[in-house]
Amino acid sequence: MVMSSTLLARAAAATACLTALVTLAACASSSDEASVDAARSSANASLSSSVAVSVSKATVPLPGAPELDAQIKRALDPALPDVERTELIEDGAAFSDAIPDMYKALRDNPHAIYGVVDPVFDNRDGTLTATMRLDKDGSGSNVRTTIVHFVLLDGKWKISRTDLCGILRSADYRTAACG
């Protein structure tokens, strides 16, 4: 009999504990559900935004080194109207005043050989990474390389302003656009 009263007491205590836990869980579940719903909404919004960005990136073909090289050479072509030239550069309007000096730098270094070389890496964040080679006197004895990024803006791949400044500095050229 003692044993069965002990079992009954334990069963009653266990039932009371379970009832308390169920009550607590019911109270907490509404706050947890709200928290889960908020997290789910945030994740869905982020995913929708990410899908929209991916879809917009997917419609713009990824250029290879030859296309990026042609773009840089086009930006330095004196026959190209300045408005089109600045469209090839991130924040290109900042370089408008520097264009005559860039032509001077090209005239001062007529044997310079420069270009984008493979590989080109898609960073999957709206930027590409490539390597730019510069042989200032064309002799092959003083070749400099620098990493160059292209940024997807307005559906076009544009040379990164920061990296263009790096290229200009590697060619010992200074401009107010680069600070």
mmCIF file of N, CA, C and O in Angstrom, residues 66-129:
data_model
loop_
_atom_site.group_PDB
_atom_site.id
_atom_site.type_symbol
_atom_site.label_atom_id
_atom_site.label_comp_id
_atom_site.label_asym_id
_atom_site.label_seq_id
_atom_site.Cartn_x
_atom_site.Cartn_y
_atom_site.Cartn_z
ATOM 1 N N PRO A 66 38.892 39.379 -73.307
ATOM 2 C CA PRO A 66 38.937 40.195 -74.531
ATOM 3 C C PRO A 66 37.909 41.332 -74.537
ATOM 4 O O PRO A 66 38.208 42.445 -74.966
ATOM 5 N N GLU A 67 36.699 41.050 -74.031
ATOM 6 C CA GLU A 67 35.670 42.099 -74.006
ATOM 7 C C GLU A 67 36.021 43.200 -72.995
ATOM 8 O O GLU A 67 35.837 44.390 -73.279
ATOM 9 N N LEU A 68 36.533 42.809 -71.851
ATOM 10 C CA LEU A 68 36.914 43.804 -70.832
ATOM 11 C C LEU A 68 38.113 44.620 -71.308
ATOM 12 O O LEU A 68 38.184 45.826 -71.086
ATOM 13 N N ASP A 69 39.041 43.947 -71.993
ATOM 14 C CA ASP A 69 40.194 44.638 -72.550
ATOM 15 C C ASP A 69 39.738 45.670 -73.589
ATOM 16 O O ASP A 69 40.197 46.817 -73.588
ATOM 17 N N ALA A 70 38.814 45.262 -74.444
ATOM 18 C CA ALA A 70 38.296 46.186 -75.465
ATOM 19 C C ALA A 70 37.601 47.374 -74.810
ATOM 20 O O ALA A 70 37.696 48.504 -75.295
ATOM 21 N N GLN A 71 36.925 47.119 -73.713
ATOM 22 C CA GLN A 71 36.239 48.210 -73.016
ATOM 23 C C GLN A 71 37.232 49.230 -72.466
ATOM 24 O O GLN A 71 37.035 50.438 -72.599
ATOM 25 N N ILE A 72 38.308 48.760 -71.872
ATOM 26 C CA ILE A 72 39.314 49.689 -71.340
ATOM 27 C C ILE A 72 39.974 50.458 -72.488
ATOM 28 O O ILE A 72 40.160 51.669 -72.410
ATOM 29 N N LYS A 73 40.298 49.764 -73.556
ATOM 30 C CA LYS A 73 40.930 50.442 -74.696
ATOM 31 C C LYS A 73 39.965 51.430 -75.339
ATOM 32 O O LYS A 73 40.372 52.510 -75.775
ATOM 33 N N ARG A 74 38.698 51.091 -75.358
ATOM 34 C CA ARG A 74 37.693 52.008 -75.891
ATOM 35 C C ARG A 74 37.609 53.267 -75.019
ATOM 36 O O ARG A 74 37.491 54.379 -75.531
ATOM 37 N N ALA A 75 37.692 53.084 -73.698
ATOM 38 C CA ALA A 75 37.625 54.231 -72.783
ATOM 39 C C ALA A 75 38.787 55.194 -73.022
ATOM 40 O O ALA A 75 38.678 56.389 -72.751
ATOM 41 N N LEU A 76 39.902 54.679 -73.533
ATOM 42 C CA LEU A 76 41.066 55.525 -73.784
ATOM 43 C C LEU A 76 41.202 55.952 -75.247
ATOM 44 O O LEU A 76 42.180 56.593 -75.618
ATOM 45 N N ASP A 77 40.219 55.628 -76.062
ATOM 46 C CA ASP A 77 40.233 55.995 -77.473
ATOM 47 C C ASP A 77 39.843 57.467 -77.628
ATOM 48 O O ASP A 77 38.729 57.859 -77.292
ATOM 49 N N PRO A 78 40.755 58.313 -78.143
ATOM 50 C CA PRO A 78 40.446 59.741 -78.300
ATOM 51 C C PRO A 78 39.256 60.012 -79.227
ATOM 52 O O PRO A 78 38.616 61.056 -79.122
ATOM 53 N N ALA A 79 38.917 59.083 -80.108
ATOM 54 C CA ALA A 79 37.794 59.293 -81.027
ATOM 55 C C ALA A 79 36.434 59.087 -80.346
ATOM 56 O O ALA A 79 35.411 59.494 -80.887
ATOM 57 N N LEU A 80 36.424 58.470 -79.177
ATOM 58 C CA LEU A 80 35.172 58.214 -78.471
ATOM 59 C C LEU A 80 34.686 59.489 -77.789
ATOM 60 O O LEU A 80 35.460 60.151 -77.096
ATOM 61 N N PRO A 81 33.433 59.852 -77.980
ATOM 62 C CA PRO A 81 32.909 61.048 -77.293
ATOM 63 C C PRO A 81 33.004 60.870 -75.771
ATOM 64 O O PRO A 81 32.792 59.769 -75.255
ATOM 65 N N ASP A 82 33.325 61.946 -75.087
ATOM 66 C CA ASP A 82 33.539 61.882 -73.642
ATOM 67 C C ASP A 82 32.337 61.330 -72.886
ATOM 68 O O ASP A 82 32.498 60.619 -71.897
ATOM 69 N N VAL A 83 31.146 61.635 -73.357
ATOM 70 C CA VAL A 83 29.932 61.136 -72.684
ATOM 71 C C VAL A 83 29.905 59.611 -72.717
ATOM 72 O O VAL A 83 29.583 58.959 -71.725
ATOM 73 N N GLU A 84 30.265 59.021 -73.847
ATOM 74 C CA GLU A 84 30.308 57.562 -73.953
ATOM 75 C C GLU A 84 31.455 56.987 -73.127
ATOM 76 O O GLU A 84 31.337 55.915 -72.542
ATOM 77 N N ARG A 85 32.564 57.704 -73.096
ATOM 78 C CA ARG A 85 33.727 57.253 -72.339
ATOM 79 C C ARG A 85 33.406 57.155 -70.847
ATOM 80 O O ARG A 85 33.703 56.164 -70.202
ATOM 81 N N THR A 86 32.777 58.195 -70.322
ATOM 82 C CA THR A 86 32.493 58.200 -68.888
ATOM 83 C C THR A 86 31.434 57.153 -68.530
ATOM 84 O O THR A 86 31.380 56.710 -67.388
ATOM 85 N N GLU A 87 30.640 56.718 -69.517
ATOM 86 C CA GLU A 87 29.647 55.666 -69.275
ATOM 87 C C GLU A 87 30.315 54.304 -69.051
ATOM 88 O O GLU A 87 29.684 53.387 -68.555
ATOM 89 N N LEU A 88 31.574 54.164 -69.415
ATOM 90 C CA LEU A 88 32.295 52.909 -69.258
ATOM 91 C C LEU A 88 32.933 52.769 -67.879
ATOM 92 O O LEU A 88 33.491 51.722 -67.560
ATOM 93 N N ILE A 89 32.852 53.835 -67.073
ATOM 94 C CA ILE A 89 33.537 53.893 -65.779
ATOM 95 C C ILE A 89 32.520 54.110 -64.671
ATOM 96 O O ILE A 89 31.615 54.931 -64.803
ATOM 97 N N GLU A 90 32.685 53.378 -63.581
ATOM 98 C CA GLU A 90 31.843 53.609 -62.409
ATOM 99 C C GLU A 90 32.081 55.040 -61.930
ATOM 100 O O GLU A 90 33.227 55.442 -61.736
ATOM 101 N N ASP A 91 31.016 55.806 -61.767
ATOM 102 C CA ASP A 91 31.100 57.215 -61.377
ATOM 103 C C ASP A 91 31.967 57.980 -62.373
ATOM 104 O O ASP A 91 32.781 58.824 -62.018
ATOM 105 N N GLY A 92 31.763 57.669 -63.651
ATOM 106 C CA GLY A 92 32.591 58.211 -64.734
ATOM 107 C C GLY A 92 32.603 59.712 -64.842
ATOM 108 O O GLY A 92 33.604 60.289 -65.289
ATOM 109 N N ALA A 93 31.517 60.372 -64.441
ATOM 110 C CA ALA A 93 31.474 61.837 -64.530
ATOM 111 C C ALA A 93 32.610 62.471 -63.740
ATOM 112 O O ALA A 93 33.101 63.546 -64.104
ATOM 113 N N ALA A 94 33.081 61.817 -62.702
ATOM 114 C CA ALA A 94 34.185 62.354 -61.898
ATOM 115 C C ALA A 94 35.482 62.431 -62.706
ATOM 116 O O ALA A 94 36.386 63.183 -62.350
ATOM 117 N N PHE A 95 35.573 61.673 -63.797
ATOM 118 C CA PHE A 95 36.793 61.647 -64.604
ATOM 119 C C PHE A 95 36.734 62.606 -65.798
ATOM 120 O O PHE A 95 37.682 62.700 -66.561
ATOM 121 N N SER A 96 35.642 63.314 -65.962
ATOM 122 C CA SER A 96 35.483 64.216 -67.114
ATOM 123 C C SER A 96 36.628 65.213 -67.241
ATOM 124 O O SER A 96 37.153 65.428 -68.336
ATOM 125 N N ASP A 97 37.022 65.814 -66.130
ATOM 126 C CA ASP A 97 38.104 66.811 -66.167
ATOM 127 C C ASP A 97 39.471 66.176 -66.399
ATOM 128 O O ASP A 97 40.413 66.854 -66.812
ATOM 129 N N ALA A 98 39.586 64.872 -66.140
ATOM 130 C CA ALA A 98 40.884 64.203 -66.269
ATOM 131 C C ALA A 98 41.137 63.669 -67.675
ATOM 132 O O ALA A 98 42.258 63.270 -67.996
ATOM 133 N N ILE A 99 40.140 63.668 -68.529
ATOM 134 C CA ILE A 99 40.284 63.067 -69.866
ATOM 135 C C ILE A 99 41.428 63.676 -70.674
ATOM 136 O O ILE A 99 42.253 62.931 -71.222
ATOM 137 N N PRO A 100 41.561 65.001 -70.749
ATOM 138 C CA PRO A 100 42.702 65.545 -71.507
ATOM 139 C C PRO A 100 44.053 65.084 -70.957
ATOM 140 O O PRO A 100 44.980 64.810 -71.735
ATOM 141 N N ASP A 101 44.152 64.954 -69.644
ATOM 142 C CA ASP A 101 45.409 64.488 -69.054
ATOM 143 C C ASP A 101 45.667 63.019 -69.376
ATOM 144 O O ASP A 101 46.816 62.607 -69.526
ATOM 145 N N MET A 102 44.604 62.231 -69.489
ATOM 146 C CA MET A 102 44.791 60.824 -69.841
ATOM 147 C C MET A 102 45.321 60.709 -71.260
ATOM 148 O O MET A 102 46.182 59.883 -71.547
ATOM 149 N N TYR A 103 44.825 61.569 -72.164
ATOM 150 C CA TYR A 103 45.357 61.585 -73.532
ATOM 151 C C TYR A 103 46.833 61.960 -73.516
ATOM 152 O O TYR A 103 47.635 61.394 -74.260
ATOM 153 N N LYS A 104 47.179 62.918 -72.668
ATOM 154 C CA LYS A 104 48.587 63.330 -72.552
ATOM 155 C C LYS A 104 49.440 62.142 -72.082
ATOM 156 O O LYS A 104 50.525 61.909 -72.619
ATOM 157 N N ALA A 105 48.944 61.418 -71.111
ATOM 158 C CA ALA A 105 49.680 60.245 -70.614
ATOM 159 C C ALA A 105 49.876 59.224 -71.732
ATOM 160 O O ALA A 105 50.957 58.628 -71.850
ATOM 161 N N LEU A 106 48.866 59.040 -72.571
ATOM 162 C CA LEU A 106 49.014 58.113 -73.698
ATOM 163 C C LEU A 106 50.032 58.625 -74.714
ATOM 164 O O LEU A 106 50.843 57.852 -75.236
ATOM 165 N N ARG A 107 50.006 59.927 -74.988
ATOM 166 C CA ARG A 107 50.983 60.512 -75.925
ATOM 167 C C ARG A 107 52.396 60.427 -75.360
ATOM 168 O O ARG A 107 53.350 60.202 -76.094
ATOM 169 N N ASP A 108 52.535 60.612 -74.047
ATOM 170 C CA ASP A 108 53.855 60.547 -73.408
ATOM 171 C C ASP A 108 54.413 59.126 -73.371
ATOM 172 O O ASP A 108 55.608 58.942 -73.158
ATOM 173 N N ASN A 109 53.552 58.141 -73.529
ATOM 174 C CA ASN A 109 53.963 56.732 -73.470
ATOM 175 C C ASN A 109 53.433 55.979 -74.697
ATOM 176 O O ASN A 109 52.652 55.039 -74.577
ATOM 177 N N PRO A 110 53.913 56.362 -75.877
ATOM 178 C CA PRO A 110 53.348 55.793 -77.112
ATOM 179 C C PRO A 110 53.610 54.300 -77.283
ATOM 180 O O PRO A 110 52.922 53.642 -78.064
ATOM 181 N N HIS A 111 54.581 53.753 -76.581
ATOM 182 C CA HIS A 111 54.905 52.332 -76.722
ATOM 183 C C HIS A 111 54.247 51.471 -75.647
ATOM 184 O O HIS A 111 54.488 50.264 -75.597
ATOM 185 N N ALA A 112 53.457 52.106 -74.789
ATOM 186 C CA ALA A 112 52.817 51.367 -73.697
ATOM 187 C C ALA A 112 51.931 50.255 -74.245
ATOM 188 O O ALA A 112 51.235 50.417 -75.243
ATOM 189 N N ILE A 113 52.011 49.129 -73.573
ATOM 190 C CA ILE A 113 51.160 47.987 -73.898
ATOM 191 C C ILE A 113 50.381 47.661 -72.628
ATOM 192 O O ILE A 113 50.974 47.468 -71.561
ATOM 193 N N TYR A 114 49.075 47.617 -72.742
ATOM 194 C CA TYR A 114 48.252 47.335 -71.569
ATOM 195 C C TYR A 114 47.063 46.500 -71.984
ATOM 196 O O TYR A 114 46.669 46.485 -73.159
ATOM 197 N N GLY A 115 46.526 45.781 -71.045
ATOM 198 C CA GLY A 115 45.340 44.993 -71.354
ATOM 199 C C GLY A 115 44.909 44.095 -70.222
ATOM 200 O O GLY A 115 45.666 43.830 -69.288
ATOM 201 N N VAL A 116 43.661 43.660 -70.312
ATOM 202 C CA VAL A 116 43.089 42.714 -69.358
ATOM 203 C C VAL A 116 43.421 41.317 -69.844
ATOM 204 O O VAL A 116 43.306 41.024 -71.033
ATOM 205 N N VAL A 117 43.861 40.463 -68.937
ATOM 206 C CA VAL A 117 44.225 39.088 -69.286
ATOM 207 C C VAL A 117 43.376 38.108 -68.485
ATOM 208 O O VAL A 117 42.858 38.440 -67.429
ATOM 209 N N ASP A 118 43.230 36.909 -69.034
ATOM 210 C CA ASP A 118 42.500 35.848 -68.330
ATOM 211 C C ASP A 118 43.286 35.411 -67.108
ATOM 212 O O ASP A 118 44.498 35.571 -67.063
ATOM 213 N N PRO A 119 42.618 34.886 -66.122
ATOM 214 C CA PRO A 119 41.196 34.578 -66.056
ATOM 215 C C PRO A 119 40.377 35.761 -65.531
ATOM 216 O O PRO A 119 40.913 36.667 -64.898
ATOM 217 N N VAL A 120 39.087 35.726 -65.806
ATOM 218 C CA VAL A 120 38.133 36.680 -65.262
ATOM 219 C C VAL A 120 37.245 35.887 -64.305
ATOM 220 O O VAL A 120 36.761 34.816 -64.666
ATOM 221 N N PHE A 121 37.074 36.395 -63.099
ATOM 222 C CA PHE A 121 36.282 35.700 -62.091
ATOM 223 C C PHE A 121 34.973 36.436 -61.821
ATOM 224 O O PHE A 121 34.980 37.650 -61.616
ATOM 225 N N ASP A 122 33.882 35.697 -61.818
ATOM 226 C CA ASP A 122 32.581 36.228 -61.433
ATOM 227 C C ASP A 122 32.485 36.115 -59.920
ATOM 228 O O ASP A 122 32.472 35.006 -59.372
ATOM 229 N N ASN A 123 32.420 37.239 -59.241
ATOM 230 C CA ASN A 123 32.363 37.236 -57.776
ATOM 231 C C ASN A 123 30.958 36.969 -57.251
ATOM 232 O O ASN A 123 30.756 36.900 -56.046
ATOM 233 N N ARG A 124 30.010 36.844 -58.147
ATOM 234 C CA ARG A 124 28.619 36.541 -57.826
ATOM 235 C C ARG A 124 27.971 37.579 -56.908
ATOM 236 O O ARG A 124 27.051 37.274 -56.175
ATOM 237 N N ASP A 125 28.478 38.795 -56.976
ATOM 238 C CA ASP A 125 27.882 39.893 -56.200
ATOM 239 C C ASP A 125 27.714 41.134 -57.066
ATOM 240 O O ASP A 125 27.602 42.240 -56.572
ATOM 241 N N GLY A 126 27.720 40.918 -58.384
ATOM 242 C CA GLY A 126 27.599 42.051 -59.300
ATOM 243 C C GLY A 126 28.952 42.655 -59.647
ATOM 244 O O GLY A 126 29.021 43.752 -60.191
ATOM 245 N N THR A 127 30.031 41.919 -59.351
ATOM 246 C CA THR A 127 31.374 42.384 -59.727
ATOM 247 C C THR A 127 32.143 41.241 -60.390
ATOM 248 O O THR A 127 31.855 40.072 -60.156
ATOM 249 N N LEU A 128 33.089 41.636 -61.214
ATOM 250 C CA LEU A 128 34.026 40.702 -61.837
ATOM 251 C C LEU A 128 35.430 41.102 -61.418
ATOM 252 O O LEU A 128 35.703 42.288 -61.225
ATOM 253 N N THR A 129 36.308 40.133 -61.315
ATOM 254 C CA THR A 129 37.711 40.400 -61.001
ATOM 255 C C THR A 129 38.573 39.899 -62.150
ATOM 256 O O THR A 129 38.388 38.771 -62.617
#
